[in-house]
């Protein structure tokens, strides 16, 4: 399945009527959707084949974005560069921990970058929730993977479609240091569907704590 | 797996707190509260991971050309990878029916290892070592006893780990979080059936300016 998507993503999909914004939008949507699955495939190639080409592509897309995130969080240039490399190295080493039925690759990398930010910039202990482990089913269902990746794409579009003022507030909430009341004043994003999908994914995992 | 346990939690963490954890901006003590509650509550774990999903989208849509990596960066990272993962010794989880793993990590063991200090009337507490920005402690209240009247300013979160307590309006059992600001004055009483153990975190400076009901309403409509 990944092979098929892989090819589809690389094809230039023909846009017959350039005036049709709908068609263009659909094309863009499909490309983005396939891109999500492509990133999932990249992580799997890194996990299964230690694929350096896949890693280089992942690096090219995400490393500078992580660097930007760390700079906005208060890191200087050299620290941000160093930490971005460490975050990407962690992606390599922890590729087996990524659950594509629960998060997009971007989300997974965001949490690694955020953790690194706390470790390096705050120099505090970072309490983490108990990990949920896989139950009898070892691998996530491919349909679940597709759905959560699509939901992520839709969430991304919902953010992009927000009025600029609101979008900036969200960016600041995650990328800068807003006070809590400022953070609270924003969003209103449609989290309902993605939350229920994540919940389904969580429910399949083994809950050790009673 | 015991789904009933998860469904039994009625008092959850607010969205502001979960968003604060997701963006990495909470004081350590509050992160400990979130990590502990999430360990027991799938509802809040799903909500937290939804906030993480927003973070992922914000990261994904940020402009990468503003902050290019150094020219030798990829090779340096591949060299870093060849050095192998940096192993931090992760303490293994103890089978403890009261303390979730994040708290075990601060105790360095299970409930039997908690070094309680008596604070009067049978009540005991144990301060957990977090950064100064906020405080965290375990509180032990004998069954049927009133919680000590501890005047506090700012925000205080109390999560039940064993037993239960009730105040004028509500009943809080294992996993439930009570949220109180300086305006709330009440005298919770531990349930008669069992001694009550709670995780309490507080921060005089962390104020939420009455926005909690508003954001809760907004998300409740989703």
PDB file of N, CA and C in Angstrom, chain A residues 36 52 55 59 61-65 67-68 81 84-85 92-93 102 106-107 110-111 114 117 122 124-125 127-130 132 152 156 159 173-175 180-181 183-184 186-187 189 195 198-199 202-203 205 207 209-210, chain B residues 1 6 16 19 21-24 26 28 35 39-40 42-43 45 47 49-53 56-60 62 64 67-70 73 76-77 81 84-85 93 101-102 105-106 131 174 206 209 211 215 218-219:
ATOM      1  N   UNK A  36       1.471  12.874   4.241  1.00  0.00           N
ATOM      2  CA  UNK A  36       1.415  12.361   5.620  1.00  0.00           C
ATOM      3  C   UNK A  36       1.812  10.900   5.649  1.00  0.00           C
ATOM      4  N   UNK A  52      19.008   5.584   5.194  1.00  0.00           N
ATOM      5  CA  UNK A  52      19.570   6.930   5.355  1.00  0.00           C
ATOM      6  C   UNK A  52      18.958   7.941   4.389  1.00  0.00           C
ATOM      7  N   UNK A  55      15.900   9.061   5.961  1.00  0.00           N
ATOM      8  CA  UNK A  55      16.263   9.953   7.067  1.00  0.00           C
ATOM      9  C   UNK A  55      16.651  11.341   6.546  1.00  0.00           C
ATOM     10  N   UNK A  59      14.923  14.731   7.564  1.00  0.00           N
ATOM     11  CA  UNK A  59      15.790  15.763   8.132  1.00  0.00           C
ATOM     12  C   UNK A  59      15.592  17.099   7.411  1.00  0.00           C
ATOM     13  N   UNK A  61      13.097  18.234   5.812  1.00  0.00           N
ATOM     14  CA  UNK A  61      11.813  18.875   6.102  1.00  0.00           C
ATOM     15  C   UNK A  61      11.735  19.355   7.555  1.00  0.00           C
ATOM     16  N   UNK A  62      12.087  18.492   8.479  1.00  0.00           N
ATOM     17  CA  UNK A  62      11.783  18.797   9.880  1.00  0.00           C
ATOM     18  C   UNK A  62      12.895  19.515  10.651  1.00  0.00           C
ATOM     19  N   UNK A  63      14.161  19.215  10.352  1.00  0.00           N
ATOM     20  CA  UNK A  63      15.239  19.803  11.169  1.00  0.00           C
ATOM     21  C   UNK A  63      15.185  21.332  11.241  1.00  0.00           C
ATOM     22  N   UNK A  64      15.056  22.031  10.088  1.00  0.00           N
ATOM     23  CA  UNK A  64      15.004  23.498  10.204  1.00  0.00           C
ATOM     24  C   UNK A  64      13.764  24.001  10.948  1.00  0.00           C
ATOM     25  N   UNK A  65      12.690  23.261  10.861  1.00  0.00           N
ATOM     26  CA  UNK A  65      11.469  23.658  11.586  1.00  0.00           C
ATOM     27  C   UNK A  65      11.659  23.475  13.095  1.00  0.00           C
ATOM     28  N   UNK A  67      14.499  23.661  14.538  1.00  0.00           N
ATOM     29  CA  UNK A  67      15.431  24.730  14.892  1.00  0.00           C
ATOM     30  C   UNK A  67      14.681  26.040  15.134  1.00  0.00           C
ATOM     31  N   UNK A  68      13.738  26.336  14.237  1.00  0.00           N
ATOM     32  CA  UNK A  68      12.924  27.540  14.394  1.00  0.00           C
ATOM     33  C   UNK A  68      12.132  27.512  15.690  1.00  0.00           C
ATOM     34  N   UNK A  81      20.761  24.639  16.841  1.00  0.00           N
ATOM     35  CA  UNK A  81      21.327  23.736  15.835  1.00  0.00           C
ATOM     36  C   UNK A  81      21.664  22.382  16.475  1.00  0.00           C
ATOM     37  N   UNK A  84      18.482  20.493  17.536  1.00  0.00           N
ATOM     38  CA  UNK A  84      17.726  19.971  16.399  1.00  0.00           C
ATOM     39  C   UNK A  84      18.352  18.678  15.906  1.00  0.00           C
ATOM     40  N   UNK A  85      19.687  18.654  15.879  1.00  0.00           N
ATOM     41  CA  UNK A  85      20.383  17.420  15.487  1.00  0.00           C
ATOM     42  C   UNK A  85      20.057  16.294  16.463  1.00  0.00           C
ATOM     43  N   UNK A  92      15.532   8.775  14.850  1.00  0.00           N
ATOM     44  CA  UNK A  92      16.154   7.547  14.314  1.00  0.00           C
ATOM     45  C   UNK A  92      16.094   6.431  15.357  1.00  0.00           C
ATOM     46  N   UNK A  93      16.573   6.741  16.551  1.00  0.00           N
ATOM     47  CA  UNK A  93      16.690   5.696  17.577  1.00  0.00           C
ATOM     48  C   UNK A  93      15.334   5.226  18.104  1.00  0.00           C
ATOM     49  N   UNK A 102      -1.941   6.739  16.072  1.00  0.00           N
ATOM     50  CA  UNK A 102      -2.208   7.626  17.203  1.00  0.00           C
ATOM     51  C   UNK A 102      -1.755   9.060  16.931  1.00  0.00           C
ATOM     52  N   UNK A 106       4.617  14.521  12.209  1.00  0.00           N
ATOM     53  CA  UNK A 106       4.883  15.883  12.689  1.00  0.00           C
ATOM     54  C   UNK A 106       4.583  16.005  14.182  1.00  0.00           C
ATOM     55  N   UNK A 107       3.474  15.385  14.607  1.00  0.00           N
ATOM     56  CA  UNK A 107       3.097  15.443  16.017  1.00  0.00           C
ATOM     57  C   UNK A 107       4.125  14.719  16.881  1.00  0.00           C
ATOM     58  N   UNK A 110       7.138  16.773  17.063  1.00  0.00           N
ATOM     59  CA  UNK A 110       6.882  17.928  17.933  1.00  0.00           C
ATOM     60  C   UNK A 110       7.070  17.556  19.410  1.00  0.00           C
ATOM     61  N   UNK A 111       6.547  16.396  19.815  1.00  0.00           N
ATOM     62  CA  UNK A 111       6.661  16.025  21.240  1.00  0.00           C
ATOM     63  C   UNK A 111       8.126  15.761  21.617  1.00  0.00           C
ATOM     64  N   UNK A 114       9.686  19.215  21.897  1.00  0.00           N
ATOM     65  CA  UNK A 114       9.217  19.873  23.120  1.00  0.00           C
ATOM     66  C   UNK A 114       9.943  19.310  24.344  1.00  0.00           C
ATOM     67  N   UNK A 117      13.321  20.635  24.493  1.00  0.00           N
ATOM     68  CA  UNK A 117      13.268  22.035  24.924  1.00  0.00           C
ATOM     69  C   UNK A 117      13.250  22.130  26.450  1.00  0.00           C
ATOM     70  N   UNK A 122      14.940  24.504  30.104  1.00  0.00           N
ATOM     71  CA  UNK A 122      14.412  24.667  31.469  1.00  0.00           C
ATOM     72  C   UNK A 122      15.289  23.945  32.484  1.00  0.00           C
ATOM     73  N   UNK A 124      14.902  21.133  33.867  1.00  0.00           N
ATOM     74  CA  UNK A 124      14.085  20.583  34.941  1.00  0.00           C
ATOM     75  C   UNK A 124      13.835  19.117  34.672  1.00  0.00           C
ATOM     76  N   UNK A 125      13.442  18.422  35.711  1.00  0.00           N
ATOM     77  CA  UNK A 125      12.949  17.065  35.470  1.00  0.00           C
ATOM     78  C   UNK A 125      11.658  17.179  34.689  1.00  0.00           C
ATOM     79  N   UNK A 127       8.402  15.106  34.185  1.00  0.00           N
ATOM     80  CA  UNK A 127       7.545  13.943  34.480  1.00  0.00           C
ATOM     81  C   UNK A 127       6.762  13.511  33.244  1.00  0.00           C
ATOM     82  N   UNK A 128       6.797  12.229  32.962  1.00  0.00           N
ATOM     83  CA  UNK A 128       6.091  11.700  31.787  1.00  0.00           C
ATOM     84  C   UNK A 128       5.047  10.685  32.212  1.00  0.00           C
ATOM     85  N   UNK A 129       3.915  10.652  31.505  1.00  0.00           N
ATOM     86  CA  UNK A 129       2.893   9.655  31.827  1.00  0.00           C
ATOM     87  C   UNK A 129       3.427   8.247  31.599  1.00  0.00           C
ATOM     88  N   UNK A 130       2.849   7.328  32.304  1.00  0.00           N
ATOM     89  CA  UNK A 130       3.162   5.923  32.061  1.00  0.00           C
ATOM     90  C   UNK A 130       2.921   5.578  30.599  1.00  0.00           C
ATOM     91  N   UNK A 132       1.784   3.457  27.476  1.00  0.00           N
ATOM     92  CA  UNK A 132       0.841   2.372  27.236  1.00  0.00           C
ATOM     93  C   UNK A 132       1.504   1.398  26.280  1.00  0.00           C
ATOM     94  N   UNK A 152      -5.198  14.481  10.819  1.00  0.00           N
ATOM     95  CA  UNK A 152      -4.116  15.433  11.064  1.00  0.00           C
ATOM     96  C   UNK A 152      -4.066  16.474   9.956  1.00  0.00           C
ATOM     97  N   UNK A 156      -4.652  20.470  10.291  1.00  0.00           N
ATOM     98  CA  UNK A 156      -3.707  21.439   9.734  1.00  0.00           C
ATOM     99  C   UNK A 156      -4.418  22.471   8.875  1.00  0.00           C
ATOM    100  N   UNK A 159      -6.396  24.943  10.956  1.00  0.00           N
ATOM    101  CA  UNK A 159      -5.526  25.989  11.516  1.00  0.00           C
ATOM    102  C   UNK A 159      -5.199  27.018  10.437  1.00  0.00           C
ATOM    103  N   UNK A 173       1.248  30.105  21.363  1.00  0.00           N
ATOM    104  CA  UNK A 173       0.989  29.198  22.485  1.00  0.00           C
ATOM    105  C   UNK A 173       1.973  28.032  22.471  1.00  0.00           C
ATOM    106  N   UNK A 174       2.312  27.551  21.271  1.00  0.00           N
ATOM    107  CA  UNK A 174       3.208  26.397  21.171  1.00  0.00           C
ATOM    108  C   UNK A 174       4.655  26.795  20.954  1.00  0.00           C
ATOM    109  N   UNK A 175       4.870  27.931  20.328  1.00  0.00           N
ATOM    110  CA  UNK A 175       6.234  28.293  19.924  1.00  0.00           C
ATOM    111  C   UNK A 175       6.849  29.382  20.790  1.00  0.00           C
ATOM    112  N   UNK A 180      -0.600  31.626  30.683  1.00  0.00           N
ATOM    113  CA  UNK A 180      -1.662  30.640  30.557  1.00  0.00           C
ATOM    114  C   UNK A 180      -3.004  31.245  30.183  1.00  0.00           C
ATOM    115  N   UNK A 181      -3.264  32.453  30.695  1.00  0.00           N
ATOM    116  CA  UNK A 181      -4.563  33.039  30.359  1.00  0.00           C
ATOM    117  C   UNK A 181      -4.609  33.433  28.891  1.00  0.00           C
ATOM    118  N   UNK A 183      -3.036  31.766  26.531  1.00  0.00           N
ATOM    119  CA  UNK A 183      -3.246  30.507  25.826  1.00  0.00           C
ATOM    120  C   UNK A 183      -4.728  30.132  25.859  1.00  0.00           C
ATOM    121  N   UNK A 184      -5.328  30.311  27.018  1.00  0.00           N
ATOM    122  CA  UNK A 184      -6.711  29.894  27.192  1.00  0.00           C
ATOM    123  C   UNK A 184      -7.659  30.673  26.295  1.00  0.00           C
ATOM    124  N   UNK A 186      -7.499  31.393  23.296  1.00  0.00           N
ATOM    125  CA  UNK A 186      -7.523  31.111  21.855  1.00  0.00           C
ATOM    126  C   UNK A 186      -8.250  29.805  21.487  1.00  0.00           C
ATOM    127  N   UNK A 187      -7.919  29.293  20.400  1.00  0.00           N
ATOM    128  CA  UNK A 187      -8.427  28.056  19.753  1.00  0.00           C
ATOM    129  C   UNK A 187      -9.940  27.999  19.536  1.00  0.00           C
ATOM    130  N   UNK A 189     -10.688  25.126  18.057  1.00  0.00           N
ATOM    131  CA  UNK A 189     -10.482  24.270  16.886  1.00  0.00           C
ATOM    132  C   UNK A 189     -11.326  23.001  16.980  1.00  0.00           C
ATOM    133  N   UNK A 195      -9.754  13.707  18.388  1.00  0.00           N
ATOM    134  CA  UNK A 195      -9.707  13.215  19.765  1.00  0.00           C
ATOM    135  C   UNK A 195     -10.353  11.835  19.873  1.00  0.00           C
ATOM    136  N   UNK A 198      -7.985   9.281  18.406  1.00  0.00           N
ATOM    137  CA  UNK A 198      -6.865   9.004  19.316  1.00  0.00           C
ATOM    138  C   UNK A 198      -7.354   8.126  20.460  1.00  0.00           C
ATOM    139  N   UNK A 199      -8.564   8.446  20.941  1.00  0.00           N
ATOM    140  CA  UNK A 199      -9.125   7.667  22.044  1.00  0.00           C
ATOM    141  C   UNK A 199      -9.276   6.191  21.647  1.00  0.00           C
ATOM    142  N   UNK A 202      -5.948   4.614  21.730  1.00  0.00           N
ATOM    143  CA  UNK A 202      -5.502   4.394  23.116  1.00  0.00           C
ATOM    144  C   UNK A 202      -6.184   3.183  23.726  1.00  0.00           C
ATOM    145  N   UNK A 203      -7.468   3.025  23.397  1.00  0.00           N
ATOM    146  CA  UNK A 203      -8.240   1.936  24.005  1.00  0.00           C
ATOM    147  C   UNK A 203      -7.735   0.557  23.584  1.00  0.00           C
ATOM    148  N   UNK A 205      -4.642  -0.157  23.446  1.00  0.00           N
ATOM    149  CA  UNK A 205      -3.387  -0.418  24.143  1.00  0.00           C
ATOM    150  C   UNK A 205      -3.661  -0.985  25.532  1.00  0.00           C
ATOM    151  N   UNK A 207      -3.597  -1.210  29.321  1.00  0.00           N
ATOM    152  CA  UNK A 207      -3.510  -0.285  30.435  1.00  0.00           C
ATOM    153  C   UNK A 207      -3.030  -1.031  31.671  1.00  0.00           C
ATOM    154  N   UNK A 209      -1.870   0.360  34.566  1.00  0.00           N
ATOM    155  CA  UNK A 209      -2.253   0.965  35.838  1.00  0.00           C
ATOM    156  C   UNK A 209      -3.740   0.787  36.066  1.00  0.00           C
ATOM    157  N   UNK A 210      -4.086   0.312  37.207  1.00  0.00           N
ATOM    158  CA  UNK A 210      -5.495   0.139  37.515  1.00  0.00           C
ATOM    159  C   UNK A 210      -5.979   1.266  38.425  1.00  0.00           C
TER     160      UNK A 210
ATOM    161  N   UNK B   1      -6.375  -4.928  32.045  1.00  0.00           N
ATOM    162  CA  UNK B   1      -7.051  -3.702  31.608  1.00  0.00           C
ATOM    163  C   UNK B   1      -8.410  -3.607  32.301  1.00  0.00           C
ATOM    164  N   UNK B   6     -11.281   3.694  34.211  1.00  0.00           N
ATOM    165  CA  UNK B   6     -11.091   4.918  33.447  1.00  0.00           C
ATOM    166  C   UNK B   6     -12.387   5.702  33.350  1.00  0.00           C
ATOM    167  N   UNK B  16      -6.712  24.168  29.802  1.00  0.00           N
ATOM    168  CA  UNK B  16      -5.540  25.046  29.926  1.00  0.00           C
ATOM    169  C   UNK B  16      -4.338  24.280  30.441  1.00  0.00           C
ATOM    170  N   UNK B  19      -3.092  21.894  27.765  1.00  0.00           N
ATOM    171  CA  UNK B  19      -2.421  22.674  26.723  1.00  0.00           C
ATOM    172  C   UNK B  19      -1.053  23.144  27.215  1.00  0.00           C
ATOM    173  N   UNK B  21       0.828  21.592  29.348  1.00  0.00           N
ATOM    174  CA  UNK B  21       1.727  20.434  29.326  1.00  0.00           C
ATOM    175  C   UNK B  21       2.185  20.164  27.895  1.00  0.00           C
ATOM    176  N   UNK B  22       1.226  20.233  26.961  1.00  0.00           N
ATOM    177  CA  UNK B  22       1.539  19.956  25.563  1.00  0.00           C
ATOM    178  C   UNK B  22       2.577  20.938  25.015  1.00  0.00           C
ATOM    179  N   UNK B  23       2.470  22.206  25.410  1.00  0.00           N
ATOM    180  CA  UNK B  23       3.404  23.204  24.891  1.00  0.00           C
ATOM    181  C   UNK B  23       4.677  23.275  25.726  1.00  0.00           C
ATOM    182  N   UNK B  24       4.740  22.491  26.794  1.00  0.00           N
ATOM    183  CA  UNK B  24       5.954  22.445  27.604  1.00  0.00           C
ATOM    184  C   UNK B  24       6.167  23.690  28.439  1.00  0.00           C
ATOM    185  N   UNK B  26       4.412  24.308  31.560  1.00  0.00           N
ATOM    186  CA  UNK B  26       3.968  24.194  32.954  1.00  0.00           C
ATOM    187  C   UNK B  26       5.165  24.097  33.899  1.00  0.00           C
ATOM    188  N   UNK B  28       7.268  22.363  36.841  1.00  0.00           N
ATOM    189  CA  UNK B  28       7.502  20.929  37.011  1.00  0.00           C
ATOM    190  C   UNK B  28       6.422  20.237  37.863  1.00  0.00           C
ATOM    191  N   UNK B  35       1.158  14.286  34.337  1.00  0.00           N
ATOM    192  CA  UNK B  35       1.684  12.956  34.005  1.00  0.00           C
ATOM    193  C   UNK B  35       1.011  11.884  34.868  1.00  0.00           C
ATOM    194  N   UNK B  39      -1.700   9.051  33.457  1.00  0.00           N
ATOM    195  CA  UNK B  39      -1.401   7.629  33.660  1.00  0.00           C
ATOM    196  C   UNK B  39      -2.645   6.851  34.068  1.00  0.00           C
ATOM    197  N   UNK B  40      -3.634   7.552  34.638  1.00  0.00           N
ATOM    198  CA  UNK B  40      -4.858   6.892  35.104  1.00  0.00           C
ATOM    199  C   UNK B  40      -6.065   7.187  34.214  1.00  0.00           C
ATOM    200  N   UNK B  42      -7.677   7.866  30.441  1.00  0.00           N
ATOM    201  CA  UNK B  42      -7.577   7.856  28.973  1.00  0.00           C
ATOM    202  C   UNK B  42      -8.262   9.051  28.331  1.00  0.00           C
ATOM    203  N   UNK B  43      -9.290   9.572  28.992  1.00  0.00           N
ATOM    204  CA  UNK B  43      -9.994  10.735  28.448  1.00  0.00           C
ATOM    205  C   UNK B  43      -9.040  11.919  28.321  1.00  0.00           C
ATOM    206  N   UNK B  45      -5.771  11.729  28.423  1.00  0.00           N
ATOM    207  CA  UNK B  45      -4.645  11.384  27.550  1.00  0.00           C
ATOM    208  C   UNK B  45      -5.010  11.679  26.091  1.00  0.00           C
ATOM    209  N   UNK B  47      -7.213  13.855  25.082  1.00  0.00           N
ATOM    210  CA  UNK B  47      -7.282  15.321  24.932  1.00  0.00           C
ATOM    211  C   UNK B  47      -5.881  15.911  24.813  1.00  0.00           C
ATOM    212  N   UNK B  49      -3.186  14.409  23.728  1.00  0.00           N
ATOM    213  CA  UNK B  49      -2.585  14.051  22.438  1.00  0.00           C
ATOM    214  C   UNK B  49      -3.236  14.830  21.294  1.00  0.00           C
ATOM    215  N   UNK B  50      -4.474  15.295  21.488  1.00  0.00           N
ATOM    216  CA  UNK B  50      -5.089  16.187  20.495  1.00  0.00           C
ATOM    217  C   UNK B  50      -4.381  17.540  20.491  1.00  0.00           C
ATOM    218  N   UNK B  51      -4.039  18.016  21.673  1.00  0.00           N
ATOM    219  CA  UNK B  51      -3.272  19.271  21.746  1.00  0.00           C
ATOM    220  C   UNK B  51      -1.881  19.078  21.139  1.00  0.00           C
ATOM    221  N   UNK B  52      -1.285  17.902  21.382  1.00  0.00           N
ATOM    222  CA  UNK B  52       0.005  17.601  20.739  1.00  0.00           C
ATOM    223  C   UNK B  52      -0.143  17.651  19.218  1.00  0.00           C
ATOM    224  N   UNK B  53      -1.316  17.191  18.732  1.00  0.00           N
ATOM    225  CA  UNK B  53      -1.559  17.184  17.285  1.00  0.00           C
ATOM    226  C   UNK B  53      -1.570  18.612  16.729  1.00  0.00           C
ATOM    227  N   UNK B  56       1.951  19.617  16.463  1.00  0.00           N
ATOM    228  CA  UNK B  56       2.553  19.004  15.281  1.00  0.00           C
ATOM    229  C   UNK B  56       2.224  19.764  14.013  1.00  0.00           C
ATOM    230  N   UNK B  57       0.965  20.208  13.917  1.00  0.00           N
ATOM    231  CA  UNK B  57       0.555  20.961  12.720  1.00  0.00           C
ATOM    232  C   UNK B  57       1.231  22.324  12.667  1.00  0.00           C
ATOM    233  N   UNK B  58       1.362  22.945  13.825  1.00  0.00           N
ATOM    234  CA  UNK B  58       2.043  24.249  13.867  1.00  0.00           C
ATOM    235  C   UNK B  58       3.503  24.075  13.437  1.00  0.00           C
ATOM    236  N   UNK B  59       4.126  23.008  13.942  1.00  0.00           N
ATOM    237  CA  UNK B  59       5.516  22.730  13.547  1.00  0.00           C
ATOM    238  C   UNK B  59       5.615  22.480  12.046  1.00  0.00           C
ATOM    239  N   UNK B  60       4.704  21.647  11.556  1.00  0.00           N
ATOM    240  CA  UNK B  60       4.737  21.244  10.147  1.00  0.00           C
ATOM    241  C   UNK B  60       4.547  22.429   9.200  1.00  0.00           C
ATOM    242  N   UNK B  62       5.310  25.575   9.842  1.00  0.00           N
ATOM    243  CA  UNK B  62       6.213  26.712  10.051  1.00  0.00           C
ATOM    244  C   UNK B  62       7.164  26.838   8.858  1.00  0.00           C
ATOM    245  N   UNK B  64      10.456  26.907   7.035  1.00  0.00           N
ATOM    246  CA  UNK B  64      11.774  26.355   7.349  1.00  0.00           C
ATOM    247  C   UNK B  64      12.915  27.215   6.830  1.00  0.00           C
ATOM    248  N   UNK B  67      15.098  29.462   9.225  1.00  0.00           N
ATOM    249  CA  UNK B  67      16.078  28.903  10.149  1.00  0.00           C
ATOM    250  C   UNK B  67      16.771  27.693   9.535  1.00  0.00           C
ATOM    251  N   UNK B  68      17.564  27.908   8.478  1.00  0.00           N
ATOM    252  CA  UNK B  68      18.221  26.766   7.830  1.00  0.00           C
ATOM    253  C   UNK B  68      19.227  26.109   8.777  1.00  0.00           C
ATOM    254  N   UNK B  69      19.405  24.804   8.569  1.00  0.00           N
ATOM    255  CA  UNK B  69      20.402  24.091   9.360  1.00  0.00           C
ATOM    256  C   UNK B  69      21.788  24.417   8.807  1.00  0.00           C
ATOM    257  N   UNK B  70      22.814  24.218   9.623  1.00  0.00           N
ATOM    258  CA  UNK B  70      24.193  24.430   9.183  1.00  0.00           C
ATOM    259  C   UNK B  70      24.512  23.483   8.021  1.00  0.00           C
ATOM    260  N   UNK B  73      25.182  19.807   8.683  1.00  0.00           N
ATOM    261  CA  UNK B  73      24.295  19.371   9.757  1.00  0.00           C
ATOM    262  C   UNK B  73      23.847  17.908   9.635  1.00  0.00           C
ATOM    263  N   UNK B  76      26.648  15.590  10.506  1.00  0.00           N
ATOM    264  CA  UNK B  76      26.889  15.639  11.952  1.00  0.00           C
ATOM    265  C   UNK B  76      25.846  14.799  12.687  1.00  0.00           C
ATOM    266  N   UNK B  77      24.599  14.870  12.202  1.00  0.00           N
ATOM    267  CA  UNK B  77      23.522  14.102  12.840  1.00  0.00           C
ATOM    268  C   UNK B  77      23.713  12.607  12.618  1.00  0.00           C
ATOM    269  N   UNK B  81      24.107   9.704  15.320  1.00  0.00           N
ATOM    270  CA  UNK B  81      23.328   8.467  15.318  1.00  0.00           C
ATOM    271  C   UNK B  81      24.256   7.261  15.493  1.00  0.00           C
ATOM    272  N   UNK B  84      25.174   5.992  18.795  1.00  0.00           N
ATOM    273  CA  UNK B  84      24.171   5.201  19.501  1.00  0.00           C
ATOM    274  C   UNK B  84      23.291   6.066  20.375  1.00  0.00           C
ATOM    275  N   UNK B  85      22.173   5.494  20.845  1.00  0.00           N
ATOM    276  CA  UNK B  85      21.250   6.275  21.671  1.00  0.00           C
ATOM    277  C   UNK B  85      21.883   6.635  23.012  1.00  0.00           C
ATOM    278  N   UNK B  93       9.034   0.290  36.631  1.00  0.00           N
ATOM    279  CA  UNK B  93       7.807   0.523  37.352  1.00  0.00           C
ATOM    280  C   UNK B  93       7.629  -0.535  38.443  1.00  0.00           C
ATOM    281  N   UNK B 101       3.350   5.628  38.050  1.00  0.00           N
ATOM    282  CA  UNK B 101       4.806   5.648  37.832  1.00  0.00           C
ATOM    283  C   UNK B 101       5.450   7.034  37.951  1.00  0.00           C
ATOM    284  N   UNK B 102       4.838   8.103  37.418  1.00  0.00           N
ATOM    285  CA  UNK B 102       5.508   9.405  37.544  1.00  0.00           C
ATOM    286  C   UNK B 102       5.800   9.774  39.000  1.00  0.00           C
ATOM    287  N   UNK B 105       8.696   7.690  40.436  1.00  0.00           N
ATOM    288  CA  UNK B 105      10.001   8.207  40.028  1.00  0.00           C
ATOM    289  C   UNK B 105      10.511   9.275  40.996  1.00  0.00           C
ATOM    290  N   UNK B 106       9.576  10.024  41.600  1.00  0.00           N
ATOM    291  CA  UNK B 106       9.991  11.068  42.549  1.00  0.00           C
ATOM    292  C   UNK B 106      10.254  10.487  43.932  1.00  0.00           C
ATOM    293  N   UNK B 131      11.017  21.760  40.995  1.00  0.00           N
ATOM    294  CA  UNK B 131      11.571  23.116  40.896  1.00  0.00           C
ATOM    295  C   UNK B 131      10.717  24.080  41.716  1.00  0.00           C
ATOM    296  N   UNK B 174     -10.445   7.944  43.410  1.00  0.00           N
ATOM    297  CA  UNK B 174      -9.139   7.766  42.761  1.00  0.00           C
ATOM    298  C   UNK B 174      -9.120   8.294  41.321  1.00  0.00           C
ATOM    299  N   UNK B 206       0.487  30.952  39.539  1.00  0.00           N
ATOM    300  CA  UNK B 206      -0.215  30.455  38.357  1.00  0.00           C
ATOM    301  C   UNK B 206      -1.694  30.800  38.456  1.00  0.00           C
ATOM    302  N   UNK B 209      -7.301  33.470  35.848  1.00  0.00           N
ATOM    303  CA  UNK B 209      -8.125  34.629  35.521  1.00  0.00           C
ATOM    304  C   UNK B 209      -9.556  34.317  35.120  1.00  0.00           C
ATOM    305  N   UNK B 211     -10.801  32.270  33.271  1.00  0.00           N
ATOM    306  CA  UNK B 211     -11.048  31.868  31.884  1.00  0.00           C
ATOM    307  C   UNK B 211     -11.408  30.402  31.768  1.00  0.00           C
ATOM    308  N   UNK B 215     -13.370  28.535  28.545  1.00  0.00           N
ATOM    309  CA  UNK B 215     -12.753  27.580  27.614  1.00  0.00           C
ATOM    310  C   UNK B 215     -13.402  26.209  27.759  1.00  0.00           C
ATOM    311  N   UNK B 218     -16.452  26.183  25.711  1.00  0.00           N
ATOM    312  CA  UNK B 218     -16.158  26.127  24.284  1.00  0.00           C
ATOM    313  C   UNK B 218     -15.849  24.701  23.855  1.00  0.00           C
ATOM    314  N   UNK B 219     -15.020  24.013  24.649  1.00  0.00           N
ATOM    315  CA  UNK B 219     -14.637  22.673  24.259  1.00  0.00           C
ATOM    316  C   UNK B 219     -15.757  21.667  24.495  1.00  0.00           C
TER     317      UNK B 219
END
